[in-house]
Tab-separated table of C-alpha atoms and ligand atoms in Angstrom:
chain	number	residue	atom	x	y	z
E	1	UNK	CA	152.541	53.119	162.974
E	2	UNK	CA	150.588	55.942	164.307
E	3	UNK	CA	148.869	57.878	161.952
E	4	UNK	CA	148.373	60.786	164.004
E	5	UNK	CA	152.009	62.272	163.394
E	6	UNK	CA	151.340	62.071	159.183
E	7	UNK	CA	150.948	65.082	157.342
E	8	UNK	CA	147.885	65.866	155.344
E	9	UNK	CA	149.380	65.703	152.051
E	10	UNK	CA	151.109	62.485	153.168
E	11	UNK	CA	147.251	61.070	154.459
E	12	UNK	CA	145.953	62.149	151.109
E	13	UNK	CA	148.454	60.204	149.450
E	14	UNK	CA	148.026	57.188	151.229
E	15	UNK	CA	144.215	57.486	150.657
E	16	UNK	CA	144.605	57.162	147.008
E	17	UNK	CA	146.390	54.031	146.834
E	18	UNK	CA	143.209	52.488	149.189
E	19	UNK	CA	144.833	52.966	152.522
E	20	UNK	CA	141.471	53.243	154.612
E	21	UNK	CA	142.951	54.234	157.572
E	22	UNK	CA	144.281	57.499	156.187
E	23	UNK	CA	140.957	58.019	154.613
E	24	UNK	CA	139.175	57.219	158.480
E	25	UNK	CA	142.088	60.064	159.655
E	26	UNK	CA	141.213	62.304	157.286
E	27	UNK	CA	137.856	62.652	157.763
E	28	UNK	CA	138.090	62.669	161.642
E	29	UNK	CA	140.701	66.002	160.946
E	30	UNK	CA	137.675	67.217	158.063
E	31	UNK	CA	135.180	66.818	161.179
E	32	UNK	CA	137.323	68.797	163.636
E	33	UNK	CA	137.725	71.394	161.403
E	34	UNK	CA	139.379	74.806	161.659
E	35	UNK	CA	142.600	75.417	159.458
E	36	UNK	CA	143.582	71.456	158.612
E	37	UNK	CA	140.304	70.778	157.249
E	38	UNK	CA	140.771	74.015	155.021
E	39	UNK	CA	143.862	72.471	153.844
E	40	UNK	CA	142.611	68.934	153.222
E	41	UNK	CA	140.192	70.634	151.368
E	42	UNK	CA	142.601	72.478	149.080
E	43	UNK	CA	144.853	68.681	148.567
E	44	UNK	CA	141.847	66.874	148.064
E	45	UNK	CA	139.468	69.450	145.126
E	46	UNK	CA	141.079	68.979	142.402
E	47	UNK	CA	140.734	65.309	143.261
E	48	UNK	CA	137.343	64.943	143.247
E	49	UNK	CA	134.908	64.379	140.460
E	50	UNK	CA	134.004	60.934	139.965
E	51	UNK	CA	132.135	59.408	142.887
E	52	UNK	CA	128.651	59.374	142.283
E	53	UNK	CA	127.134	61.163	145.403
E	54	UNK	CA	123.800	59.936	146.693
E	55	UNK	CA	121.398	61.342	149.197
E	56	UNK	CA	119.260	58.958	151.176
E	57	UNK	CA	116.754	60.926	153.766
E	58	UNK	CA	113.329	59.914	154.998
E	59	UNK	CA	111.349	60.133	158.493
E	60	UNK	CA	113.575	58.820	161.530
E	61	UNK	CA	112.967	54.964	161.709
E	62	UNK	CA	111.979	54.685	158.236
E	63	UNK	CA	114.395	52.146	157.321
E	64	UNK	CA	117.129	53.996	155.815
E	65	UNK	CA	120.402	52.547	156.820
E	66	UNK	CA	118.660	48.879	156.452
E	67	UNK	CA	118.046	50.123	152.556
E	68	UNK	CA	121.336	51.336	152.481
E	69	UNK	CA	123.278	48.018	153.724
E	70	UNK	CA	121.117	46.509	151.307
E	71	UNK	CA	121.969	49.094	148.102
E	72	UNK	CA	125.634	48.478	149.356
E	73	UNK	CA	125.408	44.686	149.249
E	74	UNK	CA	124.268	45.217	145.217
E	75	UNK	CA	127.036	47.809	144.613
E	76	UNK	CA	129.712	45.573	146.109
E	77	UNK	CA	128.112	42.780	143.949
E	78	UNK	CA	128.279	44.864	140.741
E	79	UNK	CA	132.083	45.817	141.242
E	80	UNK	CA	131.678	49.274	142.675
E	81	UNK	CA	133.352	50.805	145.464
E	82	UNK	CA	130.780	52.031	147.528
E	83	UNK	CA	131.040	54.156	150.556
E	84	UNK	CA	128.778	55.558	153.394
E	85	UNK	CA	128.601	58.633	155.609
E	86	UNK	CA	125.720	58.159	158.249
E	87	UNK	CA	124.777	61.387	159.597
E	88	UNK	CA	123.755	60.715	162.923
E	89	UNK	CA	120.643	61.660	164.497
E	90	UNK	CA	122.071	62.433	168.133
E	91	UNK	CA	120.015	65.203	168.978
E	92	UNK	CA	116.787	63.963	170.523
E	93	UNK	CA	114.522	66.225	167.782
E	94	UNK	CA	115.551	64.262	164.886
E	95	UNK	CA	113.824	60.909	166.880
E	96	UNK	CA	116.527	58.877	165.771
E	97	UNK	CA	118.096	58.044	169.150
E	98	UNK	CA	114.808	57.426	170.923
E	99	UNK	CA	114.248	54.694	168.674
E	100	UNK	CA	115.548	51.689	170.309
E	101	UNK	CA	115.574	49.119	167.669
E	102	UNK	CA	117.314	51.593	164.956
E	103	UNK	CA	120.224	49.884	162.756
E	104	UNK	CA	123.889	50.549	163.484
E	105	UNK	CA	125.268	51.270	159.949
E	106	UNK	CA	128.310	49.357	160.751
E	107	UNK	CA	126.276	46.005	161.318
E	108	UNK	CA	124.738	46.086	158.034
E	109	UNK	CA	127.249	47.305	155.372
E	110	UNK	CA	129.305	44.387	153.552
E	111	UNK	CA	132.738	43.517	153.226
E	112	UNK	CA	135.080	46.093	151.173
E	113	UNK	CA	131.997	49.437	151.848
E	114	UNK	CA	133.777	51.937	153.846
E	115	UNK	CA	131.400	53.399	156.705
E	116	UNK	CA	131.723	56.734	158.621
E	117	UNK	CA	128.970	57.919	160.795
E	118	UNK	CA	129.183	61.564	162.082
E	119	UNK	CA	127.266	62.929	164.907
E	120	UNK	CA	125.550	66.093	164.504
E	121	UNK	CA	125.356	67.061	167.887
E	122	UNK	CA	127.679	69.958	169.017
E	123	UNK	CA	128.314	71.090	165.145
E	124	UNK	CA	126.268	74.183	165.044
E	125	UNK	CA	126.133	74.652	161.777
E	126	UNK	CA	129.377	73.107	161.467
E	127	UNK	CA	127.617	70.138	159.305
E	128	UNK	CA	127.177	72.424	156.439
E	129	UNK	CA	131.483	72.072	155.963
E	130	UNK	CA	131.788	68.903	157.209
E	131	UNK	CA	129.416	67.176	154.986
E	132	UNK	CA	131.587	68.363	151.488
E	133	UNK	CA	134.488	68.206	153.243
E	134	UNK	CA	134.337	64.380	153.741
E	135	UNK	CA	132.386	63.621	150.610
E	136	UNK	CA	135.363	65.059	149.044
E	137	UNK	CA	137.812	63.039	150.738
E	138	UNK	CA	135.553	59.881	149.738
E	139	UNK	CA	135.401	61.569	146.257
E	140	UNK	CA	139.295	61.909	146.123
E	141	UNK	CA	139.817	58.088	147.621
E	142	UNK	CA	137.861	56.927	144.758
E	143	UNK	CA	135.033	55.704	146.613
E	144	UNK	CA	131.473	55.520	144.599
E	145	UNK	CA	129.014	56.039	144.843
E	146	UNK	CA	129.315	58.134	148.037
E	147	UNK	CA	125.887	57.852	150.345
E	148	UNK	CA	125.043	60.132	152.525
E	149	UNK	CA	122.495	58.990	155.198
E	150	UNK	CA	120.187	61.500	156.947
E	151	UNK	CA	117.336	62.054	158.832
E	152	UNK	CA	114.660	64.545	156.469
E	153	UNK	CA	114.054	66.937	159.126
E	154	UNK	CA	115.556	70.229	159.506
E	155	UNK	CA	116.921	72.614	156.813
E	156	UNK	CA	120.452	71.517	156.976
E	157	UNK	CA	119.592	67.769	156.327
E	158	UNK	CA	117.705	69.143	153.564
E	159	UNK	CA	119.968	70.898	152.119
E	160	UNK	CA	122.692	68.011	152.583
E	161	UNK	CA	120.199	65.774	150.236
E	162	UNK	CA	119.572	68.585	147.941
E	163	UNK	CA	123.382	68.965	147.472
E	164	UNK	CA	123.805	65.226	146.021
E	165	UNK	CA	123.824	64.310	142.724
E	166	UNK	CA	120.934	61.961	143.291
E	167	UNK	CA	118.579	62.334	146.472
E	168	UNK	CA	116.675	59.084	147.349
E	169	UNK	CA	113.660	60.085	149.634
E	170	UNK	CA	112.413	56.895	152.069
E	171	UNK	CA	108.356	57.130	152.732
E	172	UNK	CA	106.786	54.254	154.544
E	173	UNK	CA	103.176	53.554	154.716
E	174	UNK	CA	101.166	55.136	157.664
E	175	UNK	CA	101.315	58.339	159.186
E	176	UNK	CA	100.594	59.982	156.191
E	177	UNK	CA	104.421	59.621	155.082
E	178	UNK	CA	104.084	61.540	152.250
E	179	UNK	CA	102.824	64.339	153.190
E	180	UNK	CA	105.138	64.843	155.958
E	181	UNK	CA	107.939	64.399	153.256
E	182	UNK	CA	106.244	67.048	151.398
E	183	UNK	CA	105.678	69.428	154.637
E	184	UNK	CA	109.810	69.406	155.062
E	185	UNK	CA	110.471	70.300	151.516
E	186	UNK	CA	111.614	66.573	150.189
E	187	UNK	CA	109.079	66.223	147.469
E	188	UNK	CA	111.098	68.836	145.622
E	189	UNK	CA	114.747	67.410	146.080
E	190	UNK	CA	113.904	63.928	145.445
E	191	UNK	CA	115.294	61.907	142.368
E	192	UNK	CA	113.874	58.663	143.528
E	193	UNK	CA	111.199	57.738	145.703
E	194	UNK	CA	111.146	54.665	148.134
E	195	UNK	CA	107.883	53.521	149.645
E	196	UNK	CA	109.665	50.988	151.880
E	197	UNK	CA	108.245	48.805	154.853
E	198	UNK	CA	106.377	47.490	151.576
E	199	UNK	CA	105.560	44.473	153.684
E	200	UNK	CA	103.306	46.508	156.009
E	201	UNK	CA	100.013	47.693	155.337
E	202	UNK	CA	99.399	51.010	153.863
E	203	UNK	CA	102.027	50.960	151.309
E	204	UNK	CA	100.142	51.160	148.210
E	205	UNK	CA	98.578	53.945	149.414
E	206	UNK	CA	101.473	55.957	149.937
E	207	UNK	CA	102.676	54.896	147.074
E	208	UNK	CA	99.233	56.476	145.126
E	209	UNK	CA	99.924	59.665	147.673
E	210	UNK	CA	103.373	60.420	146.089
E	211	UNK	CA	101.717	60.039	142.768
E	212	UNK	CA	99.053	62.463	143.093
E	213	UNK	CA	101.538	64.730	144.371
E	214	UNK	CA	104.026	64.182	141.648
E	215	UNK	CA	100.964	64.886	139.105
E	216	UNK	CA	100.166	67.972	140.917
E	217	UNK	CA	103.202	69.308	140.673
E	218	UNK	CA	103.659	68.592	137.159
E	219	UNK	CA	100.351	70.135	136.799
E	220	UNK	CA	101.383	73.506	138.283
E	221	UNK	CA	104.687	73.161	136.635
E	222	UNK	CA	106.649	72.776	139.781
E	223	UNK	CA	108.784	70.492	138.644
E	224	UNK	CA	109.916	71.797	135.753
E	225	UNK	CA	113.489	73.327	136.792
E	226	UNK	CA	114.791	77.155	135.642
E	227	UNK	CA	116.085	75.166	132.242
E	228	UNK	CA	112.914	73.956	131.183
E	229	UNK	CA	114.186	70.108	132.236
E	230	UNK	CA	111.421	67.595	133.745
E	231	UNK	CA	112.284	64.330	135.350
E	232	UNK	CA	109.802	62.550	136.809
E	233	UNK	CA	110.766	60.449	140.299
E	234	UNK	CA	110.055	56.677	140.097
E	235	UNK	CA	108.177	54.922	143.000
E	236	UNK	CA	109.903	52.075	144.095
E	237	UNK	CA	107.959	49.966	146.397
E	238	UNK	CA	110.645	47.836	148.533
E	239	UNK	CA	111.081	45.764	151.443
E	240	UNK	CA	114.583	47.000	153.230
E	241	UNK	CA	114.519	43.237	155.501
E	242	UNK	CA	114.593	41.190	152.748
E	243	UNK	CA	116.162	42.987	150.097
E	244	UNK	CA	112.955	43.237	147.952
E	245	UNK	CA	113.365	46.501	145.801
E	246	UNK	CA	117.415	47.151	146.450
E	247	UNK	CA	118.184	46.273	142.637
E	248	UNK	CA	115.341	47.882	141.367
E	249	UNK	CA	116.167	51.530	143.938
E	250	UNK	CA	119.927	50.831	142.504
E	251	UNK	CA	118.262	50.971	138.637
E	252	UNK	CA	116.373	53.932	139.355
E	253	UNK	CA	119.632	55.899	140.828
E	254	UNK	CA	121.328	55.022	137.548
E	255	UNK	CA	118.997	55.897	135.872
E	256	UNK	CA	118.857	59.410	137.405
E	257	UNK	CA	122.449	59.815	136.705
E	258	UNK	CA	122.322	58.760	133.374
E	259	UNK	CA	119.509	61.506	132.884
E	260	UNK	CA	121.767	64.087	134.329
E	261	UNK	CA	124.723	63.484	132.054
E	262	UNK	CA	122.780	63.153	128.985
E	263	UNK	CA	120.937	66.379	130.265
E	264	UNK	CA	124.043	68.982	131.231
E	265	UNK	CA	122.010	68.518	134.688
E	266	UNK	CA	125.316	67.085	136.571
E	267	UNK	CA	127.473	69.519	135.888
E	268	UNK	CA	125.032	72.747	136.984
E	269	UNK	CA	124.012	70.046	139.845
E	270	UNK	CA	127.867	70.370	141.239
E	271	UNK	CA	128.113	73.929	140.722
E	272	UNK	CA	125.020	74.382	143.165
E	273	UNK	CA	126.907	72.261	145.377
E	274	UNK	CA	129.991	74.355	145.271
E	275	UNK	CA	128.076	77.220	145.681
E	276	UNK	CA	126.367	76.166	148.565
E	277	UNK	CA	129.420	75.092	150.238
E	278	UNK	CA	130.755	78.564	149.291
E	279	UNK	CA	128.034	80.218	150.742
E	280	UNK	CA	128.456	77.965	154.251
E	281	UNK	CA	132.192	79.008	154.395
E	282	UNK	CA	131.737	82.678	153.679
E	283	UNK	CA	129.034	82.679	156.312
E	284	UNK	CA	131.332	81.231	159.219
E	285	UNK	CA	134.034	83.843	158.452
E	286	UNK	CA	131.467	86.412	158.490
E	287	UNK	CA	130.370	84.888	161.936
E	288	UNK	CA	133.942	85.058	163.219
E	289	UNK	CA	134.120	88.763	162.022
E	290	UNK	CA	130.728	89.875	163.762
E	291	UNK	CA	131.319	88.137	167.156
E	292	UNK	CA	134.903	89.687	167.021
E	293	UNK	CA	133.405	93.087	166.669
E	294	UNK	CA	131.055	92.211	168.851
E	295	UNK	CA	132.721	91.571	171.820
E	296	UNK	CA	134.927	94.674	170.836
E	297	UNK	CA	132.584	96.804	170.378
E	298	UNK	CA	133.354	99.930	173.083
E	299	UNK	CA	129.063	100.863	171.654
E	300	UNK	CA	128.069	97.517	173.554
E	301	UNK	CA	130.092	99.647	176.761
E	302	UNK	CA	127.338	102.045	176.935
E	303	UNK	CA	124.511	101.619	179.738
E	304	UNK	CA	121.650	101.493	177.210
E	305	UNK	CA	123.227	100.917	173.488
E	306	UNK	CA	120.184	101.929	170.823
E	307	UNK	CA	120.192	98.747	168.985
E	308	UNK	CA	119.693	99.294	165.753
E	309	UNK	CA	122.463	102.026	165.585
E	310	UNK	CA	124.928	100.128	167.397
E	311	UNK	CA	123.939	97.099	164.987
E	312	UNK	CA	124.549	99.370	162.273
E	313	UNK	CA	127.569	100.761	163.339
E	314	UNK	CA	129.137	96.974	163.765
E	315	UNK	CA	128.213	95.843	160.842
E	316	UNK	CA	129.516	98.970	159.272
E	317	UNK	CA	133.251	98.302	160.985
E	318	UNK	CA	133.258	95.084	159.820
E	319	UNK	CA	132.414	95.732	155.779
E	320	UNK	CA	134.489	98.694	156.387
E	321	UNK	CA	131.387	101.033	154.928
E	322	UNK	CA	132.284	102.799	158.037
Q	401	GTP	N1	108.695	45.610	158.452
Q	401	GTP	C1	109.776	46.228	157.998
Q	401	GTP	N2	110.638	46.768	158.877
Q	401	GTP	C2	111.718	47.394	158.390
Q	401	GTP	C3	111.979	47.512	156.995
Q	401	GTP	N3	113.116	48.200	156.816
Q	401	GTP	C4	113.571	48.526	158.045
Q	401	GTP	N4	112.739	48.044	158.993
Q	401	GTP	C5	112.900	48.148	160.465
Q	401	GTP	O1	112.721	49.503	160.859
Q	401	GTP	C6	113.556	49.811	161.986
Q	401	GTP	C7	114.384	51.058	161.711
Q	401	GTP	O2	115.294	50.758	160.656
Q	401	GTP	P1	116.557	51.674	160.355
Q	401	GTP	O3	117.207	51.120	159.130
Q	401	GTP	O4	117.373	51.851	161.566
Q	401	GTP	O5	115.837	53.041	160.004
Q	401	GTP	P2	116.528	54.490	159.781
Q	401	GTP	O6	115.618	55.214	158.871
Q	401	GTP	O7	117.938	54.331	159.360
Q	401	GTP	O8	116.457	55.078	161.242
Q	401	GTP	P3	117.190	56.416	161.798
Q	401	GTP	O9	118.553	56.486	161.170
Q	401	GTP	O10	117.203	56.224	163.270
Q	401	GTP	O11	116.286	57.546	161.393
Q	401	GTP	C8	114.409	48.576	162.231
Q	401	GTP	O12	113.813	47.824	163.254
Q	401	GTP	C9	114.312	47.819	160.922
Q	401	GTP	O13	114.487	46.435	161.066
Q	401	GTP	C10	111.045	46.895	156.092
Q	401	GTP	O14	111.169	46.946	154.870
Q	401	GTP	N5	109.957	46.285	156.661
Q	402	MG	MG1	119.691	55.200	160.165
């Protein structure tokens, strides 16, 4: 049976009662988006709520799907139903595709994990409501936790970690890891740290860099967020090859989510999330509005428009301040 020619509501369904292939549909209709996506959106919040959502970022190459197969593996193993979307690196900034020996996500996740990568190439922005669009759809399949995978650079992958409920950073030893991860903002969203590549040289030394960042932020009070609520990262030193540090990374997200519900943090953590999303979706039909108006415009007919009026003037049409 095709499952092209099913309704939404009747793909929703179907993802509930474990059908994966209406949860794979879903999510490739959630990546087109555009007015289905909206409405598999509508089915599936009041669905969601349960699947613990985790963030895994870190330099490109750092190990990060290897860690993840390996978290998986110890999920599976405790009787959880994990699942992961891999945000692909496809654009050759992020690194990720130049590196040869990188892991396919598919050839290291375990029996009964559901895996979805998505490319970010060609989404313009489009990420930012494709992400929570298909964590919710994991979210409403009863997947958890729900990983998301992505490379630490750029504000949107940022933001993607920042919006989980726990956001693993991956340092490895060398390069001065840790500072980079501090340079792109990381230092601040991360619940737990992983120095992996523990095997190699260097590690405890970014380990001991991560600390005396961690204390100097505490010192300055930089970690402290707008409720007064500290939680201090844990280091976790691991080996993503041979599975060295997986149970004790697994502990540590636990950990952070048992901190969050005994701390009112999980609940103000979601409504950022909403928010954010709110704020991605309200942009894009603001974006729709101005090119609209833009191309409309009969100011843009003149032979030498003043631009600041004529921005004015749009802008003006368009919040009808006219
Ligand atoms: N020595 C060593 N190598 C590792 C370890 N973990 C991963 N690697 C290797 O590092 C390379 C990159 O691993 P990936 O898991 O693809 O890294 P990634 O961070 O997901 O990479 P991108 O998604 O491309 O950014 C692979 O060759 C892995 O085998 C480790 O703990 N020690
Ligand atoms: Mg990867």
């Amino acid at each position: 049976m095709s499952y092209r020619n099913l309704a939404v509501t009747e793909l929703v369904e179907r993802a509930r009662t474990g059908d994966n292939r209406a949860v794979g549909r879903l999510l490739t209709l959630v990546e087109r988006g555009g007015p289905v996506a909206d409405q598999i959106a509508e089915l599936t919040h009041p669905l969601r709520g349960n699947a613990h959502v985790v963030g895994v970022t870190g330099s490109p190459g750092a190990g990060k799907s290897t860690l993840v197969g390996r978290l998986l593996a110890e999920w599976v193993a405790q009787g959880f139903r994990p699942a992961v979307l891999a945000i692909d690196p496809s654009s050759p900034l992020s690194g990720g595709a130049i590196l040869g020996d990188r892991i396919r996500m598919d050839d290291v996740v375990p029996e009964g994990t559901f895996v979805r990568s998505m490319a970010t190439r060609g989404h313009q922005g489009g990420l930012a409501l494709a992400v929570p669009g298909a964590v919710r759809v994991l979210d409403a399949a009863g997947f958890s936790p729900v990983v998301v995978e992505t490379v630490g650079v750029g504000q949107v992958e940022v933001d993607v970690v920042a919006a989980a409920d726990t956001a693993v950073v991956v340092a490895t030893p060398g390069m001065g890891d840790a500072v980079q991860a501090n340079k792109a903002g990381l230092l601040e969203v991360a619940d737990v740290f992983v120095v992996n590549k523990a095997d190699r040289p260097g590690a405890s030394d970014t380990r001991r860099d991560l600390q005396l960042m961690l204390d100097l932020a505490h010192v300055t009070g930089q970690d402290v967020d707008e409720h007064g609520t500290y939680f201090r990262p844990e280091i976790v030193m691991c080996t993503a090859t041979s599975g060295d540090g997986a149970a004790a990374t697994i502990d540590e997200i636990h950990k952070h989510m048992a901190h969050l519900k005994a701390s009112d943090g999980l609940s103000r953590r979601r409504a950022l999330r909403v928010r954010a999303e709110v704020r991605s979706r309200a942009e894009r039909i603001l974006m729709d509005h101005l090119d609209r108006a833009i191309s409309e415009s009969d100011l843009l007919t003149d032979a030498d428009p003043n631009p600041v009026s004529t921005a004015e003037s749009i802008v003006s049409r368009i919040t009808g301040n006219d």
